[in-house]
Protein backbone atom coordinates (compact mmCIF):
# COMPACT_ATOMS: atom_id res chain seq x y z
CA UNK A 1 0.00 0.00 0.00
CA UNK A 2 0.92 3.64 -0.35
CA UNK A 3 0.46 5.44 2.95
CA UNK A 4 0.66 9.18 3.62
CA UNK A 5 1.57 10.46 7.08
CA UNK A 6 0.78 14.09 7.78
CA UNK A 7 3.42 15.24 10.27
CA UNK A 8 7.02 14.25 10.92
CA UNK A 9 7.06 14.20 14.71
CA UNK A 10 8.61 11.29 16.53
CA UNK A 11 5.36 9.32 16.89
CA UNK A 12 4.49 9.79 13.22
CA UNK A 13 7.98 8.60 12.31
CA UNK A 14 7.63 5.56 14.56
CA UNK A 15 4.42 4.61 12.74
CA UNK A 16 6.16 5.21 9.42
CA UNK A 17 9.00 2.86 10.36
CA UNK A 18 6.55 0.22 11.58
CA UNK A 19 4.63 0.34 8.30
CA UNK A 20 7.77 0.53 6.17
CA UNK A 21 8.89 -2.71 7.83
CA UNK A 22 5.60 -4.17 6.56
CA UNK A 23 6.81 -3.31 3.02
CA UNK A 24 4.42 -0.39 2.51
CA UNK A 25 5.45 2.74 0.61
CA UNK A 26 5.45 5.72 3.01
CA UNK A 27 5.40 9.42 2.21
CA UNK A 28 5.51 11.89 5.11
CA UNK A 29 4.55 15.55 4.91
CA UNK A 30 6.21 18.40 6.81
CA UNK A 31 5.93 22.16 6.40
CA UNK A 32 9.55 22.47 7.60
CA UNK A 33 11.54 23.01 4.40
CA UNK A 34 14.90 22.72 6.15
CA UNK A 35 13.94 19.32 7.54
CA UNK A 36 12.81 18.08 4.14
CA UNK A 37 15.94 19.38 2.40
CA UNK A 38 18.10 17.61 4.96
CA UNK A 39 16.14 14.42 4.45
CA UNK A 40 16.48 14.61 0.67
CA UNK A 41 20.27 14.94 1.02
CA UNK A 42 20.93 12.46 3.84
CA UNK A 43 17.77 10.32 4.22
CA UNK A 44 17.84 11.37 7.85
CA UNK A 45 15.63 13.46 10.12
CA UNK A 46 17.95 15.61 12.22
CA UNK A 47 15.56 15.78 15.19
CA UNK A 48 15.54 11.97 15.51
CA UNK A 49 18.95 10.71 16.59
CA UNK A 50 20.41 7.25 15.97
CA UNK A 51 17.44 5.96 13.96
CA UNK A 52 17.94 4.27 10.60
CA UNK A 53 15.10 5.30 8.31
CA UNK A 54 14.04 2.63 5.79
CA UNK A 55 14.48 3.47 2.13
CA UNK A 56 10.76 3.11 1.44
CA UNK A 57 10.06 6.26 3.49
CA UNK A 58 10.16 9.65 1.77
CA UNK A 59 9.43 13.17 3.02
CA UNK A 60 7.91 16.13 1.17
CA UNK A 61 6.86 19.75 1.73
CA UNK A 62 4.06 19.38 -0.80
CA UNK A 63 0.62 18.39 0.45
CA UNK A 64 -0.39 17.80 -3.15
CA UNK A 65 2.40 15.25 -3.50
CA UNK A 66 1.70 13.66 -0.13
CA UNK A 67 -1.99 13.24 -0.93
CA UNK A 68 -1.51 11.99 -4.47
CA UNK A 69 -3.55 8.78 -4.52
CA UNK A 70 -2.56 7.07 -1.25
CA UNK A 71 -4.49 4.07 0.05
CA UNK A 72 -4.46 5.43 3.61
CA UNK A 73 -3.70 8.73 5.35
CA UNK A 74 -2.51 9.03 8.93
CA UNK A 75 -2.85 12.35 10.75
CA UNK A 76 0.01 12.69 13.22
CA UNK A 77 0.24 16.42 13.88
CA UNK A 78 -0.31 18.00 17.28
CA UNK A 79 -4.02 18.14 18.14
CA UNK A 80 -4.07 21.94 18.09
CA UNK A 81 -3.10 21.95 14.39
CA UNK A 82 -5.68 19.40 13.19
CA UNK A 83 -8.23 21.96 11.95
CA UNK A 84 -5.65 24.04 10.10
CA UNK A 85 -4.05 20.92 8.62
CA UNK A 86 -7.36 19.50 7.41
CA UNK A 87 -8.28 22.85 5.87
CA UNK A 88 -5.00 22.84 3.93
CA UNK A 89 -5.55 19.20 2.88
CA UNK A 90 -9.04 19.80 1.53
CA UNK A 91 -7.96 20.89 -1.94
CA UNK A 92 -6.05 17.65 -2.58
CA UNK A 93 -8.03 15.09 -0.60
CA UNK A 94 -10.28 12.35 -2.03
CA UNK A 95 -12.90 11.60 0.62
CA UNK A 96 -12.96 7.90 -0.24
CA UNK A 97 -9.47 7.51 1.24
CA UNK A 98 -9.56 6.46 4.92
CA UNK A 99 -7.93 8.73 7.49
CA UNK A 100 -6.49 7.35 10.73
CA UNK A 101 -6.02 9.90 13.50
CA UNK A 102 -2.93 9.28 15.64
CA UNK A 103 -3.11 12.71 17.31
CA UNK A 104 -4.51 12.91 20.84
CA UNK A 105 -6.61 15.70 22.25
CA UNK A 106 -9.80 17.75 22.07
CA UNK A 107 -9.91 21.14 20.36
CA UNK A 108 -9.68 24.15 22.70
CA UNK A 109 -12.06 26.67 21.16
CA UNK A 110 -14.88 24.27 20.25
CA UNK A 111 -14.28 21.27 22.58
CA UNK A 112 -14.69 19.19 19.39
CA UNK A 113 -13.39 15.66 19.03
CA UNK A 114 -10.66 15.39 16.41
CA UNK A 115 -12.75 12.89 14.44
CA UNK A 116 -15.57 15.45 14.18
CA UNK A 117 -13.16 18.10 12.90
CA UNK A 118 -11.90 15.74 10.20
CA UNK A 119 -15.44 14.76 9.24
CA UNK A 120 -16.61 18.38 9.15
CA UNK A 121 -13.81 19.67 6.95
CA UNK A 122 -12.93 16.69 4.76
CA UNK A 123 -16.43 15.24 4.41
CA UNK A 124 -15.40 11.63 4.84
CA UNK A 125 -17.03 8.72 6.65
CA UNK A 126 -13.84 6.66 6.61
CA UNK A 127 -12.24 7.84 9.85
CA UNK A 128 -10.33 5.71 12.36
CA UNK A 129 -8.66 6.42 15.69
CA UNK A 130 -5.44 4.66 16.73
CA UNK A 131 -4.27 4.93 20.31
CA UNK A 132 -2.50 2.82 22.88
CA UNK A 133 0.42 2.31 25.26
CA UNK A 134 3.22 2.90 22.79
CA UNK A 135 6.22 5.17 23.19
CA UNK A 136 7.67 6.11 19.82
CA UNK A 137 11.16 4.81 20.57
CA UNK A 138 9.75 1.41 21.54
CA UNK A 139 7.85 1.18 18.26
CA UNK A 140 10.98 2.13 16.34
CA UNK A 141 12.93 -0.60 18.11
CA UNK A 142 10.23 -3.14 17.14
CA UNK A 143 9.40 -4.02 20.72
CA UNK A 144 6.06 -5.84 21.26
CA UNK A 145 3.32 -3.19 21.44
CA UNK A 146 -0.42 -2.76 21.04
CA UNK A 147 -2.90 -0.17 19.78
CA UNK A 148 -6.65 0.21 19.92
CA UNK A 149 -8.22 0.79 16.51
CA UNK A 150 -11.64 2.46 16.69
CA UNK A 151 -13.80 3.18 13.66
CA UNK A 152 -17.33 2.95 12.31
CA UNK A 153 -15.91 2.36 8.82
CA UNK A 154 -15.18 -1.21 7.76
CA UNK A 155 -12.90 0.08 5.00
CA UNK A 156 -10.85 2.15 7.46
CA UNK A 157 -10.54 -0.74 9.92
CA UNK A 158 -9.36 -3.15 7.23
CA UNK A 159 -6.75 -0.80 5.76
CA UNK A 160 -5.36 0.45 9.11
CA UNK A 161 -5.04 -3.12 10.34
CA UNK A 162 -3.33 -4.14 7.10
CA UNK A 163 -0.94 -1.19 7.37
CA UNK A 164 0.11 -1.63 11.00
CA UNK A 165 -0.47 -5.18 12.21
CA UNK A 166 2.76 -7.18 12.39
CA UNK A 167 4.61 -9.73 14.50
CA UNK A 168 5.60 -6.79 16.72
CA UNK A 169 2.39 -4.74 16.81
CA UNK A 170 -1.10 -5.90 17.77
CA UNK A 171 -4.31 -3.99 17.03
CA UNK A 172 -7.57 -4.58 18.87
CA UNK A 173 -10.78 -3.34 17.27
CA UNK A 174 -13.16 -1.09 19.21
CA UNK A 175 -16.31 0.71 18.05
CA UNK A 176 -16.33 3.45 20.72
CA UNK A 177 -14.78 6.22 18.62
CA UNK A 178 -15.54 9.02 21.09
CA UNK A 179 -14.67 6.97 24.16
CA UNK A 180 -11.26 6.09 22.77
CA UNK A 181 -10.58 9.76 22.05
CA UNK A 182 -11.62 10.74 25.57
CA UNK A 183 -9.34 8.12 27.10
CA UNK A 184 -6.39 9.06 24.92
CA UNK A 185 -6.89 12.73 25.81
CA UNK A 186 -7.38 12.50 29.55
CA UNK A 187 -4.49 10.09 30.09
CA UNK A 188 -2.13 12.95 29.22
CA UNK A 189 -3.76 15.03 31.95
CA UNK A 190 -3.27 12.20 34.46
CA UNK A 191 0.37 11.91 33.34
CA UNK A 192 0.88 15.56 34.30
CA UNK A 193 -0.62 14.81 37.72
CA UNK A 194 1.72 11.81 38.12
CA UNK A 195 4.69 14.01 37.26
CA UNK A 196 3.56 16.56 39.84
CA UNK A 197 3.69 13.82 42.50
CA UNK A 198 7.20 12.91 41.34
CA UNK A 199 8.28 16.56 41.46
CA UNK A 200 6.97 16.77 45.01
CA UNK A 201 9.19 13.84 45.95
CA UNK A 202 6.56 11.07 46.14
CA UNK A 203 7.01 7.59 44.70
CA UNK A 204 5.20 4.54 43.30
CA UNK A 205 2.56 4.15 46.02
CA UNK A 206 1.28 7.67 45.47
CA UNK A 207 1.21 7.20 41.69
CA UNK A 208 -0.76 3.96 42.05
CA UNK A 209 -3.20 5.84 44.30
CA UNK A 210 -3.54 8.59 41.67
CA UNK A 211 -4.02 6.18 38.76
CA UNK A 212 -6.71 4.24 40.64
CA UNK A 213 -8.63 7.42 41.47
CA UNK A 214 -8.24 8.61 37.88
CA UNK A 215 -9.68 5.38 36.47
CA UNK A 216 -12.84 6.02 38.49
CA UNK A 217 -13.06 9.59 37.19
CA UNK A 218 -12.51 8.51 33.58
CA UNK A 219 -15.11 5.74 33.82
CA UNK A 220 -17.65 8.21 35.25
CA UNK A 221 -16.87 10.67 32.45
CA UNK A 222 -17.35 7.99 29.78
CA UNK A 223 -20.78 7.17 31.20
CA UNK A 224 -21.89 10.80 31.44
CA UNK A 225 -20.78 11.51 27.87
CA UNK A 226 -22.67 8.44 26.60
CA UNK A 227 -19.59 6.39 25.78
CA UNK A 228 -18.95 2.78 26.73
CA UNK A 229 -17.52 2.58 30.29
CA UNK A 230 -15.71 -0.63 29.31
CA UNK A 231 -13.52 1.48 27.01
CA UNK A 232 -11.40 2.28 30.07
CA UNK A 233 -10.20 -1.35 29.88
CA UNK A 234 -8.82 -0.92 26.35
CA UNK A 235 -5.22 -0.37 25.27
CA UNK A 236 -6.15 3.30 24.80
CA UNK A 237 -7.61 3.39 28.30
CA UNK A 238 -5.89 1.73 31.20
CA UNK A 239 -3.02 0.57 28.98
CA UNK A 240 -1.96 4.04 27.90
CA UNK A 241 -2.76 5.44 31.34
CA UNK A 242 -0.38 3.03 33.08
CA UNK A 243 2.36 3.78 30.54
CA UNK A 244 2.28 7.58 30.49
CA UNK A 245 1.58 8.06 34.21
CA UNK A 246 4.56 5.89 35.16
CA UNK A 247 7.37 6.99 32.88
CA UNK A 248 9.69 9.97 32.62
CA UNK A 249 9.78 9.31 28.86
CA UNK A 250 6.38 11.05 28.72
CA UNK A 251 6.64 14.78 28.02
CA UNK A 252 3.40 15.27 29.96
CA UNK A 253 4.99 13.53 32.95
CA UNK A 254 8.16 15.62 32.58
CA UNK A 255 6.07 18.80 32.53
CA UNK A 256 4.31 17.67 35.70
CA UNK A 257 7.67 17.11 37.40
CA UNK A 258 8.62 20.72 36.67
CA UNK A 259 5.34 21.92 38.20
CA UNK A 260 5.76 19.68 41.25
CA UNK A 261 9.24 20.90 42.07
CA UNK A 262 8.19 24.51 41.46
CA UNK A 263 10.70 25.08 38.68
CA UNK A 264 11.20 28.71 37.61
CA UNK A 265 8.50 29.97 35.29
CA UNK A 266 11.07 30.58 32.54
CA UNK A 267 12.09 26.90 32.68
CA UNK A 268 8.46 25.77 32.50
CA UNK A 269 7.70 28.06 29.56
CA UNK A 270 10.85 26.93 27.74
CA UNK A 271 9.79 23.31 28.15
CA UNK A 272 6.33 24.06 26.76
CA UNK A 273 7.83 25.95 23.82
CA UNK A 274 10.27 23.17 22.94
CA UNK A 275 8.05 20.13 23.52
CA UNK A 276 4.58 18.98 22.54
CA UNK A 277 2.74 18.64 25.86
CA UNK A 278 -0.71 17.51 24.74
CA UNK A 279 -2.04 17.32 28.30
CA UNK A 280 -1.43 21.05 28.80
CA UNK A 281 -3.46 21.79 25.68
CA UNK A 282 -6.11 19.17 26.40
CA UNK A 283 -6.82 19.98 30.06
CA UNK A 284 -8.19 23.35 28.94
CA UNK A 285 -10.55 21.63 26.49
CA UNK A 286 -11.65 19.00 28.97
CA UNK A 287 -12.25 21.63 31.65
CA UNK A 288 -14.46 23.61 29.28
CA UNK A 289 -16.22 20.50 27.96
CA UNK A 290 -17.11 19.23 31.41
CA UNK A 291 -18.16 22.72 32.52
CA UNK A 292 -20.50 23.02 29.52
CA UNK A 293 -21.96 19.58 30.25
CA UNK A 294 -22.20 20.36 33.99
CA UNK A 295 -20.03 17.34 34.84
CA UNK A 296 -17.57 17.35 37.73
CA UNK A 297 -14.36 15.45 37.00
CA UNK A 298 -11.97 15.95 39.95
CA UNK A 299 -8.74 14.92 38.19
CA UNK A 300 -9.36 17.44 35.39
CA UNK A 301 -10.13 20.22 37.86
CA UNK A 302 -7.03 19.73 40.01
CA UNK A 303 -4.63 19.51 37.05
CA UNK A 304 -6.23 22.60 35.52
CA UNK A 305 -5.74 24.46 38.81
CA UNK A 306 -2.06 23.51 39.06
CA UNK A 307 -0.98 23.48 35.40
CA UNK A 308 -3.01 26.39 34.04
CA UNK A 309 -3.68 28.58 37.08
CA UNK A 310 -0.32 27.68 38.67
CA UNK A 311 -1.84 26.87 42.05
CA UNK A 312 0.30 25.22 44.74
CA UNK A 313 1.20 21.70 43.50
CA UNK A 314 0.84 20.36 47.04
CA UNK A 315 -2.92 20.72 46.59
CA UNK A 316 -2.82 17.43 44.70
CA UNK A 317 -2.24 15.60 47.99
CA UNK A 318 -5.28 17.20 49.58
CA UNK A 319 -7.22 16.32 46.44
CA UNK A 320 -6.24 12.63 46.65
CA UNK A 321 -6.92 12.21 50.34
CA UNK A 322 -10.21 14.06 50.57
CA UNK A 323 -11.91 13.48 47.19
CA UNK A 324 -15.02 11.32 47.50
Coordinates of N, CA, C and O in Angstrom, one line a residue, residues 39 43 49 69 87-88 92 106 110 135 137 140 152 164 166-167 217-218 232 235 255 269 282 284 288 319:
X39 N 16.5 15.8 4.7 CA 16.1 14.4 4.4 C 16.5 14.0 3.0 O 17.0 12.9 2.8
X43 N 18.8 11.3 3.8 CA 17.8 10.3 4.2 C 17.8 10.2 5.7 O 17.9 9.1 6.3
X49 N 17.6 11.2 16.6 CA 18.9 10.7 16.6 C 19.0 9.2 16.6 O 18.2 8.5 17.1
X69 N -3.1 10.1 -4.4 CA -3.6 8.8 -4.5 C -3.0 7.8 -3.5 O -2.6 6.7 -3.9
X87 N -7.9 21.8 6.8 CA -8.3 22.9 5.9 C -7.3 22.9 4.7 O -7.7 23.1 3.5
X88 N -6.0 22.8 5.0 CA -5.0 22.8 3.9 C -5.0 21.6 3.1 O -4.7 21.6 1.9
X92 N -6.7 18.8 -1.9 CA -6.1 17.7 -2.6 C -6.6 16.3 -2.1 O -6.2 15.3 -2.6
X106 N -8.5 17.2 22.4 CA -9.8 17.8 22.1 C -9.6 19.2 21.8 O -8.8 19.9 22.5
X110 N -13.6 24.9 20.5 CA -14.9 24.3 20.3 C -15.2 23.1 21.1 O -16.3 22.6 21.2
X135 N 5.3 4.1 23.4 CA 6.2 5.2 23.2 C 6.9 5.0 21.8 O 7.2 3.9 21.4
X137 N 9.9 5.5 20.7 CA 11.2 4.8 20.6 C 11.0 3.3 20.7 O 11.7 2.5 20.0
X140 N 9.9 2.1 17.3 CA 11.0 2.1 16.3 C 11.9 0.9 16.5 O 12.5 0.4 15.6
X152 N -16.0 3.4 12.8 CA -17.3 3.0 12.3 C -17.3 2.5 10.9 O -18.2 2.0 10.3
X164 N -0.7 -1.7 9.7 CA 0.1 -1.6 11.0 C 0.3 -3.0 11.7 O 1.4 -3.2 12.3
X166 N 1.5 -6.4 12.7 CA 2.8 -7.2 12.4 C 3.1 -8.1 13.5 O 2.3 -8.2 14.5
X167 N 4.2 -8.8 13.4 CA 4.6 -9.7 14.5 C 5.1 -8.9 15.7 O 5.3 -9.5 16.8
X217 N -12.6 8.3 37.8 CA -13.1 9.6 37.2 C -13.3 9.4 35.7 O -14.3 9.9 35.1
X218 N -12.4 8.7 35.0 CA -12.5 8.5 33.6 C -13.7 7.7 33.3 O -14.5 8.0 32.3
X232 N -12.5 2.0 29.2 CA -11.4 2.3 30.1 C -10.5 1.1 30.1 O -9.3 1.2 30.5
X235 N -6.6 -0.8 25.4 CA -5.2 -0.4 25.3 C -5.1 1.2 25.4 O -4.2 1.7 26.0
X255 N 6.6 17.5 32.2 CA 6.1 18.8 32.5 C 5.5 18.8 34.0 O 5.7 19.8 34.7
X269 N 8.1 27.5 30.9 CA 7.7 28.1 29.6 C 8.6 27.5 28.4 O 8.2 27.3 27.3
X282 N -4.9 19.9 26.3 CA -6.1 19.2 26.4 C -6.9 19.5 27.7 O -8.1 19.5 27.7
X284 N -7.3 22.2 29.1 CA -8.2 23.4 28.9 C -9.5 22.9 28.3 O -10.6 23.4 28.6
X288 N -13.3 22.9 29.9 CA -14.5 23.6 29.3 C -15.6 22.7 28.9 O -16.8 23.0 29.1
X319 N -6.3 16.8 47.4 CA -7.2 16.3 46.4 C -7.3 14.8 46.5 O -8.4 14.2 46.6

